[in-house]
Amino acid sequence: MRIVLLGAPGSGKGTQATRLKTELGIAHISTGDLLRAAVKAGTPLGLRAKAVMDAGQLVSDEIVLAMLEERLEQPDTHAGFILDGYPRNLAQADALDRLLKRIGQPLDAVLKLNVPDADIIKRTEIRFKAEGRADDDPETVRRRLQVYAQQTAPVADYYSQRGLLTEVDGVGAIEEIFTRLMAALKSRSTAAV
Ligand code: AMP
């Protein structure tokens, strides 16, 4: 099963993707995690990406696509994958479409977690205190939400037009939201039969 998980920063994509990975036995690919690993390792790419990430802006499409292509070459993705944090704009959605066509692995579903901005701000404040991610400070979160509204929100329409999108209420207990996501996947696969 190949899934894209959409949602604003702090909407719970990472947490839910980890659960889905375990439940479905597929790879979890977070472009944010890949970028943070490159920053930590001090690679040339990581050094270029760091300032952009700290400012709450998007890293260049070319860099992220190259990282994703490399990740999709790893064998653990053959059973399927869940993409968390990609695509972030329409150009990335198109690039993903072309890449997955080329490797013969089209998407099965796109799930979008809906969480109001007020909850996002509360959640990221908690994460900022717990994990100290520079881009979780309240001012940067506001910028990330703007970037999301302007560049990432249209990606949902892109997938809706292709009949792939299911929206899921992302407010509630982690287990409850996970149950909703699994139900959404189940109803999609039943509808496809
Ligand atoms: P995330 O952990 O998904 O919230 O990503 C953290 C940061 O990494 C984002 O604010 C961006 O600066 C960068 N990033 C992650 N994924 C992408 C992507 N698909 N395109 C561009 N930048 C990205």
mmCIF file with all atom_site columns, C-alpha atoms and ligand atoms in Angstrom:
data_model
loop_
_atom_site.group_PDB
_atom_site.id
_atom_site.type_symbol
_atom_site.label_atom_id
_atom_site.label_alt_id
_atom_site.label_comp_id
_atom_site.label_asym_id
_atom_site.label_entity_id
_atom_site.label_seq_id
_atom_site.pdbx_PDB_ins_code
_atom_site.Cartn_x
_atom_site.Cartn_y
_atom_site.Cartn_z
_atom_site.occupancy
_atom_site.B_iso_or_equiv
_atom_site.pdbx_formal_charge
_atom_site.auth_seq_id
_atom_site.auth_comp_id
_atom_site.auth_asym_id
_atom_site.auth_atom_id
_atom_site.pdbx_PDB_model_num
ATOM   1   C CA  . MET A 1 1   ? 0.000   0.000  0.000   1.00 0.00 ? 1   MET A CA  1
ATOM   2   C CA  . ARG A 1 2   ? 1.329   3.428  -1.005  1.00 0.00 ? 2   ARG A CA  1
ATOM   3   C CA  . ILE A 1 3   ? -0.054  6.377  0.909   1.00 0.00 ? 3   ILE A CA  1
ATOM   4   C CA  . VAL A 1 4   ? 0.481   10.133 1.118   1.00 0.00 ? 4   VAL A CA  1
ATOM   5   C CA  . LEU A 1 5   ? -0.381  11.692 4.483   1.00 0.00 ? 5   LEU A CA  1
ATOM   6   C CA  . LEU A 1 6   ? -1.257  15.390 4.224   1.00 0.00 ? 6   LEU A CA  1
ATOM   7   C CA  . GLY A 1 7   ? -1.820  17.888 7.017   1.00 0.00 ? 7   GLY A CA  1
ATOM   8   C CA  . ALA A 1 8   ? -0.480  21.127 8.441   1.00 0.00 ? 8   ALA A CA  1
ATOM   9   C CA  . PRO A 1 9   ? 2.732   21.155 10.499  1.00 0.00 ? 9   PRO A CA  1
ATOM   10  C CA  . GLY A 1 10  ? 1.859   19.755 13.912  1.00 0.00 ? 10  GLY A CA  1
ATOM   11  C CA  . SER A 1 11  ? -1.298  18.028 12.681  1.00 0.00 ? 11  SER A CA  1
ATOM   12  C CA  . GLY A 1 12  ? 0.017   14.659 13.893  1.00 0.00 ? 12  GLY A CA  1
ATOM   13  C CA  . LYS A 1 13  ? 1.327   13.271 10.585  1.00 0.00 ? 13  LYS A CA  1
ATOM   14  C CA  . GLY A 1 14  ? 4.543   11.930 12.113  1.00 0.00 ? 14  GLY A CA  1
ATOM   15  C CA  . THR A 1 15  ? 2.793   10.237 15.034  1.00 0.00 ? 15  THR A CA  1
ATOM   16  C CA  . GLN A 1 16  ? 0.138   8.652  12.844  1.00 0.00 ? 16  GLN A CA  1
ATOM   17  C CA  . ALA A 1 17  ? 2.619   7.642  10.128  1.00 0.00 ? 17  ALA A CA  1
ATOM   18  C CA  . THR A 1 18  ? 4.614   5.731  12.750  1.00 0.00 ? 18  THR A CA  1
ATOM   19  C CA  . ARG A 1 19  ? 1.450   3.837  13.761  1.00 0.00 ? 19  ARG A CA  1
ATOM   20  C CA  . LEU A 1 20  ? 0.484   3.138  10.147  1.00 0.00 ? 20  LEU A CA  1
ATOM   21  C CA  . LYS A 1 21  ? 3.989   1.876  9.389   1.00 0.00 ? 21  LYS A CA  1
ATOM   22  C CA  . THR A 1 22  ? 3.738   -0.705 12.180  1.00 0.00 ? 22  THR A CA  1
ATOM   23  C CA  . GLU A 1 23  ? 0.156   -1.708 11.403  1.00 0.00 ? 23  GLU A CA  1
ATOM   24  C CA  . LEU A 1 24  ? 0.633   -2.046 7.637   1.00 0.00 ? 24  LEU A CA  1
ATOM   25  C CA  . GLY A 1 25  ? 4.287   -3.179 7.538   1.00 0.00 ? 25  GLY A CA  1
ATOM   26  C CA  . ILE A 1 26  ? 5.316   -0.407 5.140   1.00 0.00 ? 26  ILE A CA  1
ATOM   27  C CA  . ALA A 1 27  ? 8.122   2.163  5.157   1.00 0.00 ? 27  ALA A CA  1
ATOM   28  C CA  . HIS A 1 28  ? 7.631   5.582  6.749   1.00 0.00 ? 28  HIS A CA  1
ATOM   29  C CA  . ILE A 1 29  ? 9.296   8.299  4.677   1.00 0.00 ? 29  ILE A CA  1
ATOM   30  C CA  . SER A 1 30  ? 9.385   11.718 6.303   1.00 0.00 ? 30  SER A CA  1
ATOM   31  C CA  . THR A 1 31  ? 11.175  14.331 4.193   1.00 0.00 ? 31  THR A CA  1
ATOM   32  C CA  . GLY A 1 32  ? 11.453  16.506 7.321   1.00 0.00 ? 32  GLY A CA  1
ATOM   33  C CA  . ASP A 1 33  ? 13.273  13.647 9.132   1.00 0.00 ? 33  ASP A CA  1
ATOM   34  C CA  . LEU A 1 34  ? 15.544  13.061 6.118   1.00 0.00 ? 34  LEU A CA  1
ATOM   35  C CA  . LEU A 1 35  ? 16.408  16.771 6.049   1.00 0.00 ? 35  LEU A CA  1
ATOM   36  C CA  . ARG A 1 36  ? 16.972  16.926 9.827   1.00 0.00 ? 36  ARG A CA  1
ATOM   37  C CA  . ALA A 1 37  ? 19.320  13.909 9.539   1.00 0.00 ? 37  ALA A CA  1
ATOM   38  C CA  . ALA A 1 38  ? 21.277  15.714 6.786   1.00 0.00 ? 38  ALA A CA  1
ATOM   39  C CA  . VAL A 1 39  ? 21.501  18.847 8.980   1.00 0.00 ? 39  VAL A CA  1
ATOM   40  C CA  . LYS A 1 40  ? 22.709  16.777 11.939  1.00 0.00 ? 40  LYS A CA  1
ATOM   41  C CA  . ALA A 1 41  ? 25.284  14.962 9.808   1.00 0.00 ? 41  ALA A CA  1
ATOM   42  C CA  . GLY A 1 42  ? 26.524  18.343 8.534   1.00 0.00 ? 42  GLY A CA  1
ATOM   43  C CA  . THR A 1 43  ? 26.383  17.291 4.858   1.00 0.00 ? 43  THR A CA  1
ATOM   44  C CA  . PRO A 1 44  ? 26.621  20.092 2.233   1.00 0.00 ? 44  PRO A CA  1
ATOM   45  C CA  . LEU A 1 45  ? 22.912  19.583 1.539   1.00 0.00 ? 45  LEU A CA  1
ATOM   46  C CA  . GLY A 1 46  ? 22.117  19.774 5.247   1.00 0.00 ? 46  GLY A CA  1
ATOM   47  C CA  . LEU A 1 47  ? 24.100  22.995 5.635   1.00 0.00 ? 47  LEU A CA  1
ATOM   48  C CA  . ARG A 1 48  ? 22.145  24.569 2.761   1.00 0.00 ? 48  ARG A CA  1
ATOM   49  C CA  . ALA A 1 49  ? 18.792  23.359 4.066   1.00 0.00 ? 49  ALA A CA  1
ATOM   50  C CA  . LYS A 1 50  ? 19.221  24.406 7.711   1.00 0.00 ? 50  LYS A CA  1
ATOM   51  C CA  . ALA A 1 51  ? 18.643  28.155 7.370   1.00 0.00 ? 51  ALA A CA  1
ATOM   52  C CA  . VAL A 1 52  ? 15.589  27.597 5.176   1.00 0.00 ? 52  VAL A CA  1
ATOM   53  C CA  . MET A 1 53  ? 14.099  25.089 7.626   1.00 0.00 ? 53  MET A CA  1
ATOM   54  C CA  . ASP A 1 54  ? 14.801  27.315 10.642  1.00 0.00 ? 54  ASP A CA  1
ATOM   55  C CA  . ALA A 1 55  ? 12.966  30.143 8.877   1.00 0.00 ? 55  ALA A CA  1
ATOM   56  C CA  . GLY A 1 56  ? 9.906   27.924 8.358   1.00 0.00 ? 56  GLY A CA  1
ATOM   57  C CA  . GLN A 1 57  ? 10.210  28.048 4.562   1.00 0.00 ? 57  GLN A CA  1
ATOM   58  C CA  . LEU A 1 58  ? 10.350  25.203 2.064   1.00 0.00 ? 58  LEU A CA  1
ATOM   59  C CA  . VAL A 1 59  ? 13.650  23.663 0.980   1.00 0.00 ? 59  VAL A CA  1
ATOM   60  C CA  . SER A 1 60  ? 14.104  23.647 -2.823  1.00 0.00 ? 60  SER A CA  1
ATOM   61  C CA  . ASP A 1 61  ? 12.055  21.150 -4.788  1.00 0.00 ? 61  ASP A CA  1
ATOM   62  C CA  . GLU A 1 62  ? 15.194  19.717 -6.467  1.00 0.00 ? 62  GLU A CA  1
ATOM   63  C CA  . ILE A 1 63  ? 16.938  18.910 -3.179  1.00 0.00 ? 63  ILE A CA  1
ATOM   64  C CA  . VAL A 1 64  ? 13.897  17.239 -1.632  1.00 0.00 ? 64  VAL A CA  1
ATOM   65  C CA  . LEU A 1 65  ? 13.043  15.284 -4.782  1.00 0.00 ? 65  LEU A CA  1
ATOM   66  C CA  . ALA A 1 66  ? 16.613  13.968 -5.063  1.00 0.00 ? 66  ALA A CA  1
ATOM   67  C CA  . MET A 1 67  ? 16.482  12.834 -1.414  1.00 0.00 ? 67  MET A CA  1
ATOM   68  C CA  . LEU A 1 68  ? 13.128  11.155 -1.957  1.00 0.00 ? 68  LEU A CA  1
ATOM   69  C CA  . GLU A 1 69  ? 14.267  9.353  -5.103  1.00 0.00 ? 69  GLU A CA  1
ATOM   70  C CA  . GLU A 1 70  ? 17.259  7.970  -3.258  1.00 0.00 ? 70  GLU A CA  1
ATOM   71  C CA  . ARG A 1 71  ? 15.069  6.859  -0.344  1.00 0.00 ? 71  ARG A CA  1
ATOM   72  C CA  . LEU A 1 72  ? 12.604  5.097  -2.673  1.00 0.00 ? 72  LEU A CA  1
ATOM   73  C CA  . GLU A 1 73  ? 15.463  2.997  -4.034  1.00 0.00 ? 73  GLU A CA  1
ATOM   74  C CA  . GLN A 1 74  ? 15.815  1.274  -0.671  1.00 0.00 ? 74  GLN A CA  1
ATOM   75  C CA  . PRO A 1 75  ? 14.299  -2.219 -0.517  1.00 0.00 ? 75  PRO A CA  1
ATOM   76  C CA  . ASP A 1 76  ? 12.081  -1.589 2.532   1.00 0.00 ? 76  ASP A CA  1
ATOM   77  C CA  . THR A 1 77  ? 9.851   0.552  0.300   1.00 0.00 ? 77  THR A CA  1
ATOM   78  C CA  . HIS A 1 78  ? 8.951   -2.372 -1.965  1.00 0.00 ? 78  HIS A CA  1
ATOM   79  C CA  . ALA A 1 79  ? 6.166   -3.481 0.382   1.00 0.00 ? 79  ALA A CA  1
ATOM   80  C CA  . GLY A 1 80  ? 4.745   0.036  0.230   1.00 0.00 ? 80  GLY A CA  1
ATOM   81  C CA  . PHE A 1 81  ? 5.315   3.356  1.941   1.00 0.00 ? 81  PHE A CA  1
ATOM   82  C CA  . ILE A 1 82  ? 3.710   6.238  3.697   1.00 0.00 ? 82  ILE A CA  1
ATOM   83  C CA  . LEU A 1 83  ? 4.916   9.673  2.649   1.00 0.00 ? 83  LEU A CA  1
ATOM   84  C CA  . ASP A 1 84  ? 4.865   12.228 5.461   1.00 0.00 ? 84  ASP A CA  1
ATOM   85  C CA  . GLY A 1 85  ? 5.693   15.837 4.518   1.00 0.00 ? 85  GLY A CA  1
ATOM   86  C CA  . TYR A 1 86  ? 5.830   15.313 0.763   1.00 0.00 ? 86  TYR A CA  1
ATOM   87  C CA  . PRO A 1 87  ? 4.452   16.712 -1.536  1.00 0.00 ? 87  PRO A CA  1
ATOM   88  C CA  . ARG A 1 88  ? 4.407   20.255 -0.101  1.00 0.00 ? 88  ARG A CA  1
ATOM   89  C CA  . ASN A 1 89  ? 3.385   22.134 -3.272  1.00 0.00 ? 89  ASN A CA  1
ATOM   90  C CA  . LEU A 1 90  ? 1.860   21.423 -6.685  1.00 0.00 ? 90  LEU A CA  1
ATOM   91  C CA  . ALA A 1 91  ? 5.239   21.143 -8.444  1.00 0.00 ? 91  ALA A CA  1
ATOM   92  C CA  . GLN A 1 92  ? 6.212   18.405 -5.952  1.00 0.00 ? 92  GLN A CA  1
ATOM   93  C CA  . ALA A 1 93  ? 2.874   16.645 -6.490  1.00 0.00 ? 93  ALA A CA  1
ATOM   94  C CA  . ASP A 1 94  ? 3.558   16.568 -10.241 1.00 0.00 ? 94  ASP A CA  1
ATOM   95  C CA  . ALA A 1 95  ? 7.141   15.429 -9.712  1.00 0.00 ? 95  ALA A CA  1
ATOM   96  C CA  . LEU A 1 96  ? 5.923   12.640 -7.424  1.00 0.00 ? 96  LEU A CA  1
ATOM   97  C CA  . ASP A 1 97  ? 3.362   11.544 -9.976  1.00 0.00 ? 97  ASP A CA  1
ATOM   98  C CA  . ARG A 1 98  ? 6.046   11.280 -12.660 1.00 0.00 ? 98  ARG A CA  1
ATOM   99  C CA  . LEU A 1 99  ? 8.506   9.517  -10.349 1.00 0.00 ? 99  LEU A CA  1
ATOM   100 C CA  . LEU A 1 100 ? 5.969   6.919  -9.161  1.00 0.00 ? 100 LEU A CA  1
ATOM   101 C CA  . LYS A 1 101 ? 4.823   6.275  -12.746 1.00 0.00 ? 101 LYS A CA  1
ATOM   102 C CA  . ARG A 1 102 ? 8.433   5.750  -13.783 1.00 0.00 ? 102 ARG A CA  1
ATOM   103 C CA  . ILE A 1 103 ? 9.047   3.196  -11.018 1.00 0.00 ? 103 ILE A CA  1
ATOM   104 C CA  . GLY A 1 104 ? 5.614   1.604  -11.504 1.00 0.00 ? 104 GLY A CA  1
ATOM   105 C CA  . GLN A 1 105 ? 4.390   2.321  -7.958  1.00 0.00 ? 105 GLN A CA  1
ATOM   106 C CA  . PRO A 1 106 ? 1.274   4.518  -8.154  1.00 0.00 ? 106 PRO A CA  1
ATOM   107 C CA  . LEU A 1 107 ? -0.403  5.856  -5.018  1.00 0.00 ? 107 LEU A CA  1
ATOM   108 C CA  . ASP A 1 108 ? -3.331  3.977  -3.474  1.00 0.00 ? 108 ASP A CA  1
ATOM   109 C CA  . ALA A 1 109 ? -4.608  6.707  -1.165  1.00 0.00 ? 109 ALA A CA  1
ATOM   110 C CA  . VAL A 1 110 ? -4.061  10.221 0.117   1.00 0.00 ? 110 VAL A CA  1
ATOM   111 C CA  . LEU A 1 111 ? -5.217  10.910 3.660   1.00 0.00 ? 111 LEU A CA  1
ATOM   112 C CA  . LYS A 1 112 ? -5.507  14.446 5.001   1.00 0.00 ? 112 LYS A CA  1
ATOM   113 C CA  . LEU A 1 113 ? -5.555  15.200 8.714   1.00 0.00 ? 113 LEU A CA  1
ATOM   114 C CA  . ASN A 1 114 ? -7.747  18.217 9.471   1.00 0.00 ? 114 ASN A CA  1
ATOM   115 C CA  . VAL A 1 115 ? -6.773  20.150 12.595  1.00 0.00 ? 115 VAL A CA  1
ATOM   116 C CA  . PRO A 1 116 ? -7.759  23.788 13.340  1.00 0.00 ? 116 PRO A CA  1
ATOM   117 C CA  . ASP A 1 117 ? -4.891  26.302 13.530  1.00 0.00 ? 117 ASP A CA  1
ATOM   118 C CA  . ALA A 1 118 ? -5.615  27.037 17.225  1.00 0.00 ? 118 ALA A CA  1
ATOM   119 C CA  . ASP A 1 119 ? -4.948  23.351 18.109  1.00 0.00 ? 119 ASP A CA  1
ATOM   120 C CA  . ILE A 1 120 ? -1.815  23.325 15.912  1.00 0.00 ? 120 ILE A CA  1
ATOM   121 C CA  . ILE A 1 121 ? -0.418  26.323 17.786  1.00 0.00 ? 121 ILE A CA  1
ATOM   122 C CA  . LYS A 1 122 ? -1.069  24.625 21.145  1.00 0.00 ? 122 LYS A CA  1
ATOM   123 C CA  . ARG A 1 123 ? 0.441   21.291 20.024  1.00 0.00 ? 123 ARG A CA  1
ATOM   124 C CA  . THR A 1 124 ? 3.593   22.813 18.540  1.00 0.00 ? 124 THR A CA  1
ATOM   125 C CA  . GLU A 1 125 ? 4.143   24.871 21.699  1.00 0.00 ? 125 GLU A CA  1
ATOM   126 C CA  . ILE A 1 126 ? 4.158   21.617 23.657  1.00 0.00 ? 126 ILE A CA  1
ATOM   127 C CA  . ARG A 1 127 ? 6.521   19.995 21.109  1.00 0.00 ? 127 ARG A CA  1
ATOM   128 C CA  . PHE A 1 128 ? 8.802   23.062 21.204  1.00 0.00 ? 128 PHE A CA  1
ATOM   129 C CA  . LYS A 1 129 ? 9.160   22.705 24.982  1.00 0.00 ? 129 LYS A CA  1
ATOM   130 C CA  . ALA A 1 130 ? 9.684   18.932 24.785  1.00 0.00 ? 130 ALA A CA  1
ATOM   131 C CA  . GLU A 1 131 ? 11.946  18.613 21.710  1.00 0.00 ? 131 GLU A CA  1
ATOM   132 C CA  . GLY A 1 132 ? 13.307  22.133 21.149  1.00 0.00 ? 132 GLY A CA  1
ATOM   133 C CA  . ARG A 1 133 ? 12.862  22.075 17.364  1.00 0.00 ? 133 ARG A CA  1
ATOM   134 C CA  . ALA A 1 134 ? 13.869  25.588 16.200  1.00 0.00 ? 134 ALA A CA  1
ATOM   135 C CA  . ASP A 1 135 ? 11.018  25.708 13.688  1.00 0.00 ? 135 ASP A CA  1
ATOM   136 C CA  . ASP A 1 136 ? 8.429   25.018 16.414  1.00 0.00 ? 136 ASP A CA  1
ATOM   137 C CA  . ASP A 1 137 ? 8.855   28.392 18.091  1.00 0.00 ? 137 ASP A CA  1
ATOM   138 C CA  . PRO A 1 138 ? 5.477   30.188 17.921  1.00 0.00 ? 138 PRO A CA  1
ATOM   139 C CA  . GLU A 1 139 ? 6.500   32.831 15.393  1.00 0.00 ? 139 GLU A CA  1
ATOM   140 C CA  . THR A 1 140 ? 7.997   30.281 12.994  1.00 0.00 ? 140 THR A CA  1
ATOM   141 C CA  . VAL A 1 141 ? 4.915   28.070 13.386  1.00 0.00 ? 141 VAL A CA  1
ATOM   142 C CA  . ARG A 1 142 ? 2.762   30.982 12.201  1.00 0.00 ? 142 ARG A CA  1
ATOM   143 C CA  . ARG A 1 143 ? 4.995   31.311 9.132   1.00 0.00 ? 143 ARG A CA  1
ATOM   144 C CA  . ARG A 1 144 ? 4.844   27.548 8.506   1.00 0.00 ? 144 ARG A CA  1
ATOM   145 C CA  . LEU A 1 145 ? 1.042   27.698 8.683   1.00 0.00 ? 145 LEU A CA  1
ATOM   146 C CA  . GLN A 1 146 ? 1.056   30.502 6.086   1.00 0.00 ? 146 GLN A CA  1
ATOM   147 C CA  . VAL A 1 147 ? 3.335   28.476 3.808   1.00 0.00 ? 147 VAL A CA  1
ATOM   148 C CA  . TYR A 1 148 ? 1.002   25.513 4.293   1.00 0.00 ? 148 TYR A CA  1
ATOM   149 C CA  . ALA A 1 149 ? -2.119  27.529 3.415   1.00 0.00 ? 149 ALA A CA  1
ATOM   150 C CA  . GLN A 1 150 ? -0.516  29.083 0.337   1.00 0.00 ? 150 GLN A CA  1
ATOM   151 C CA  . GLN A 1 151 ? 1.520   26.213 -1.089  1.00 0.00 ? 151 GLN A CA  1
ATOM   152 C CA  . THR A 1 152 ? 0.430   22.906 0.432   1.00 0.00 ? 152 THR A CA  1
ATOM   153 C CA  . ALA A 1 153 ? -3.346  23.262 0.777   1.00 0.00 ? 153 ALA A CA  1
ATOM   154 C CA  . PRO A 1 154 ? -3.809  23.198 -3.056  1.00 0.00 ? 154 PRO A CA  1
ATOM   155 C CA  . VAL A 1 155 ? -2.187  19.750 -3.075  1.00 0.00 ? 155 VAL A CA  1
ATOM   156 C CA  . ALA A 1 156 ? -5.350  18.355 -1.438  1.00 0.00 ? 156 ALA A CA  1
ATOM   157 C CA  . ASP A 1 157 ? -7.418  19.579 -4.414  1.00 0.00 ? 157 ASP A CA  1
ATOM   158 C CA  . TYR A 1 158 ? -4.898  18.035 -6.788  1.00 0.00 ? 158 TYR A CA  1
ATOM   159 C CA  . TYR A 1 159 ? -5.515  14.608 -5.218  1.00 0.00 ? 159 TYR A CA  1
ATOM   160 C CA  . SER A 1 160 ? -9.234  15.168 -4.781  1.00 0.00 ? 160 SER A CA  1
ATOM   161 C CA  . GLN A 1 161 ? -9.517  15.712 -8.550  1.00 0.00 ? 161 GLN A CA  1
ATOM   162 C CA  . ARG A 1 162 ? -7.763  12.374 -9.051  1.00 0.00 ? 162 ARG A CA  1
ATOM   163 C CA  . GLY A 1 163 ? -10.176 10.595 -6.710  1.00 0.00 ? 163 GLY A CA  1
ATOM   164 C CA  . LEU A 1 164 ? -7.452  9.711  -4.207  1.00 0.00 ? 164 LEU A CA  1
ATOM   165 C CA  . LEU A 1 165 ? -8.248  12.021 -1.264  1.00 0.00 ? 165 LEU A CA  1
ATOM   166 C CA  . THR A 1 166 ? -9.972  11.160 2.015   1.00 0.00 ? 166 THR A CA  1
ATOM   167 C CA  . GLU A 1 167 ? -10.153 13.817 4.735   1.00 0.00 ? 167 GLU A CA  1
ATOM   168 C CA  . VAL A 1 168 ? -9.989  12.691 8.353   1.00 0.00 ? 168 VAL A CA  1
ATOM   169 C CA  . ASP A 1 169 ? -10.744 14.613 11.543  1.00 0.00 ? 169 ASP A CA  1
ATOM   170 C CA  . GLY A 1 170 ? -7.353  15.005 13.228  1.00 0.00 ? 170 GLY A CA  1
ATOM   171 C CA  . VAL A 1 171 ? -8.670  16.212 16.598  1.00 0.00 ? 171 VAL A CA  1
ATOM   172 C CA  . GLY A 1 172 ? -8.915  13.759 19.495  1.00 0.00 ? 172 GLY A CA  1
ATOM   173 C CA  . ALA A 1 173 ? -6.878  11.019 21.129  1.00 0.00 ? 173 ALA A CA  1
ATOM   174 C CA  . ILE A 1 174 ? -4.018  9.504  19.082  1.00 0.00 ? 174 ILE A CA  1
ATOM   175 C CA  . GLU A 1 175 ? -5.692  6.068  19.093  1.00 0.00 ? 175 GLU A CA  1
ATOM   176 C CA  . GLU A 1 176 ? -9.029  7.511  18.020  1.00 0.00 ? 176 GLU A CA  1
ATOM   177 C CA  . ILE A 1 177 ? -7.459  9.342  15.054  1.00 0.00 ? 177 ILE A CA  1
ATOM   178 C CA  . PHE A 1 178 ? -5.536  6.215  14.087  1.00 0.00 ? 178 PHE A CA  1
ATOM   179 C CA  . THR A 1 179 ? -8.819  4.254  14.045  1.00 0.00 ? 179 THR A CA  1
ATOM   180 C CA  . ARG A 1 180 ? -10.328 6.896  11.735  1.00 0.00 ? 180 ARG A CA  1
ATOM   181 C CA  . LEU A 1 181 ? -7.341  6.662  9.369   1.00 0.00 ? 181 LEU A CA  1
ATOM   182 C CA  . MET A 1 182 ? -7.547  2.857  9.228   1.00 0.00 ? 182 MET A CA  1
ATOM   183 C CA  . ALA A 1 183 ? -11.314 3.063  8.598   1.00 0.00 ? 183 ALA A CA  1
ATOM   184 C CA  . ALA A 1 184 ? -10.678 5.535  5.760   1.00 0.00 ? 184 ALA A CA  1
ATOM   185 C CA  . LEU A 1 185 ? -8.139  3.169  4.173   1.00 0.00 ? 185 LEU A CA  1
ATOM   186 C CA  . LYS A 1 186 ? -10.513 0.233  4.577   1.00 0.00 ? 186 LYS A CA  1
ATOM   187 C CA  . SER A 1 187 ? -13.437 2.013  2.979   1.00 0.00 ? 187 SER A CA  1
ATOM   188 C CA  . ARG A 1 188 ? -11.205 3.061  0.074   1.00 0.00 ? 188 ARG A CA  1
ATOM   189 C CA  . SER A 1 189 ? -10.022 -0.487 -0.564  1.00 0.00 ? 189 SER A CA  1
ATOM   190 C CA  . THR A 1 190 ? -13.590 -1.846 -0.281  1.00 0.00 ? 190 THR A CA  1
ATOM   191 C CA  . ALA A 1 191 ? -14.803 0.822  -2.732  1.00 0.00 ? 191 ALA A CA  1
ATOM   192 C CA  . ALA A 1 192 ? -12.005 -0.136 -5.142  1.00 0.00 ? 192 ALA A CA  1
ATOM   193 C CA  . VAL A 1 193 ? -13.066 -3.817 -5.307  1.00 0.00 ? 193 VAL A CA  1
HETATM 194 P P1  . AMP B 2 .   ? 8.330   18.631 8.702   1.00 0.00 ? 1   AMP B P1  1
HETATM 195 O O1  . AMP B 2 .   ? 9.052   17.827 9.723   1.00 0.00 ? 1   AMP B O1  1
HETATM 196 O O2  . AMP B 2 .   ? 7.650   17.787 7.657   1.00 0.00 ? 1   AMP B O2  1
HETATM 197 O O3  . AMP B 2 .   ? 7.382   19.658 9.295   1.00 0.00 ? 1   AMP B O3  1
HETATM 198 O O4  . AMP B 2 .   ? 9.429   19.460 7.906   1.00 0.00 ? 1   AMP B O4  1
HETATM 199 C C1  . AMP B 2 .   ? 10.273  20.381 8.562   1.00 0.00 ? 1   AMP B C1  1
HETATM 200 C C2  . AMP B 2 .   ? 10.847  21.354 7.547   1.00 0.00 ? 1   AMP B C2  1
HETATM 201 O O5  . AMP B 2 .   ? 11.606  20.640 6.564   1.00 0.00 ? 1   AMP B O5  1
HETATM 202 C C3  . AMP B 2 .   ? 9.813   22.131 6.739   1.00 0.00 ? 1   AMP B C3  1
HETATM 203 O O6  . AMP B 2 .   ? 9.336   23.280 7.400   1.00 0.00 ? 1   AMP B O6  1
HETATM 204 C C4  . AMP B 2 .   ? 10.623  22.489 5.488   1.00 0.00 ? 1   AMP B C4  1
HETATM 205 O O7  . AMP B 2 .   ? 11.538  23.541 5.739   1.00 0.00 ? 1   AMP B O7  1
HETATM 206 C C5  . AMP B 2 .   ? 11.433  21.216 5.277   1.00 0.00 ? 1   AMP B C5  1
HETATM 207 N N1  . AMP B 2 .   ? 10.698  20.239 4.432   1.00 0.00 ? 1   AMP B N1  1
HETATM 208 C C6  . AMP B 2 .   ? 10.194  19.023 4.792   1.00 0.00 ? 1   AMP B C6  1
HETATM 209 N N2  . AMP B 2 .   ? 9.591   18.423 3.760   1.00 0.00 ? 1   AMP B N2  1
HETATM 210 C C7  . AMP B 2 .   ? 9.714   19.281 2.713   1.00 0.00 ? 1   AMP B C7  1
HETATM 211 C C8  . AMP B 2 .   ? 9.289   19.250 1.357   1.00 0.00 ? 1   AMP B C8  1
HETATM 212 N N3  . AMP B 2 .   ? 8.573   18.223 0.872   1.00 0.00 ? 1   AMP B N3  1
HETATM 213 N N4  . AMP B 2 .   ? 9.599   20.320 0.572   1.00 0.00 ? 1   AMP B N4  1
HETATM 214 C C9  . AMP B 2 .   ? 10.300  21.369 1.033   1.00 0.00 ? 1   AMP B C9  1
HETATM 215 N N5  . AMP B 2 .   ? 10.718  21.473 2.304   1.00 0.00 ? 1   AMP B N5  1
HETATM 216 C C10 . AMP B 2 .   ? 10.437  20.439 3.140   1.00 0.00 ? 1   AMP B C10 1
#
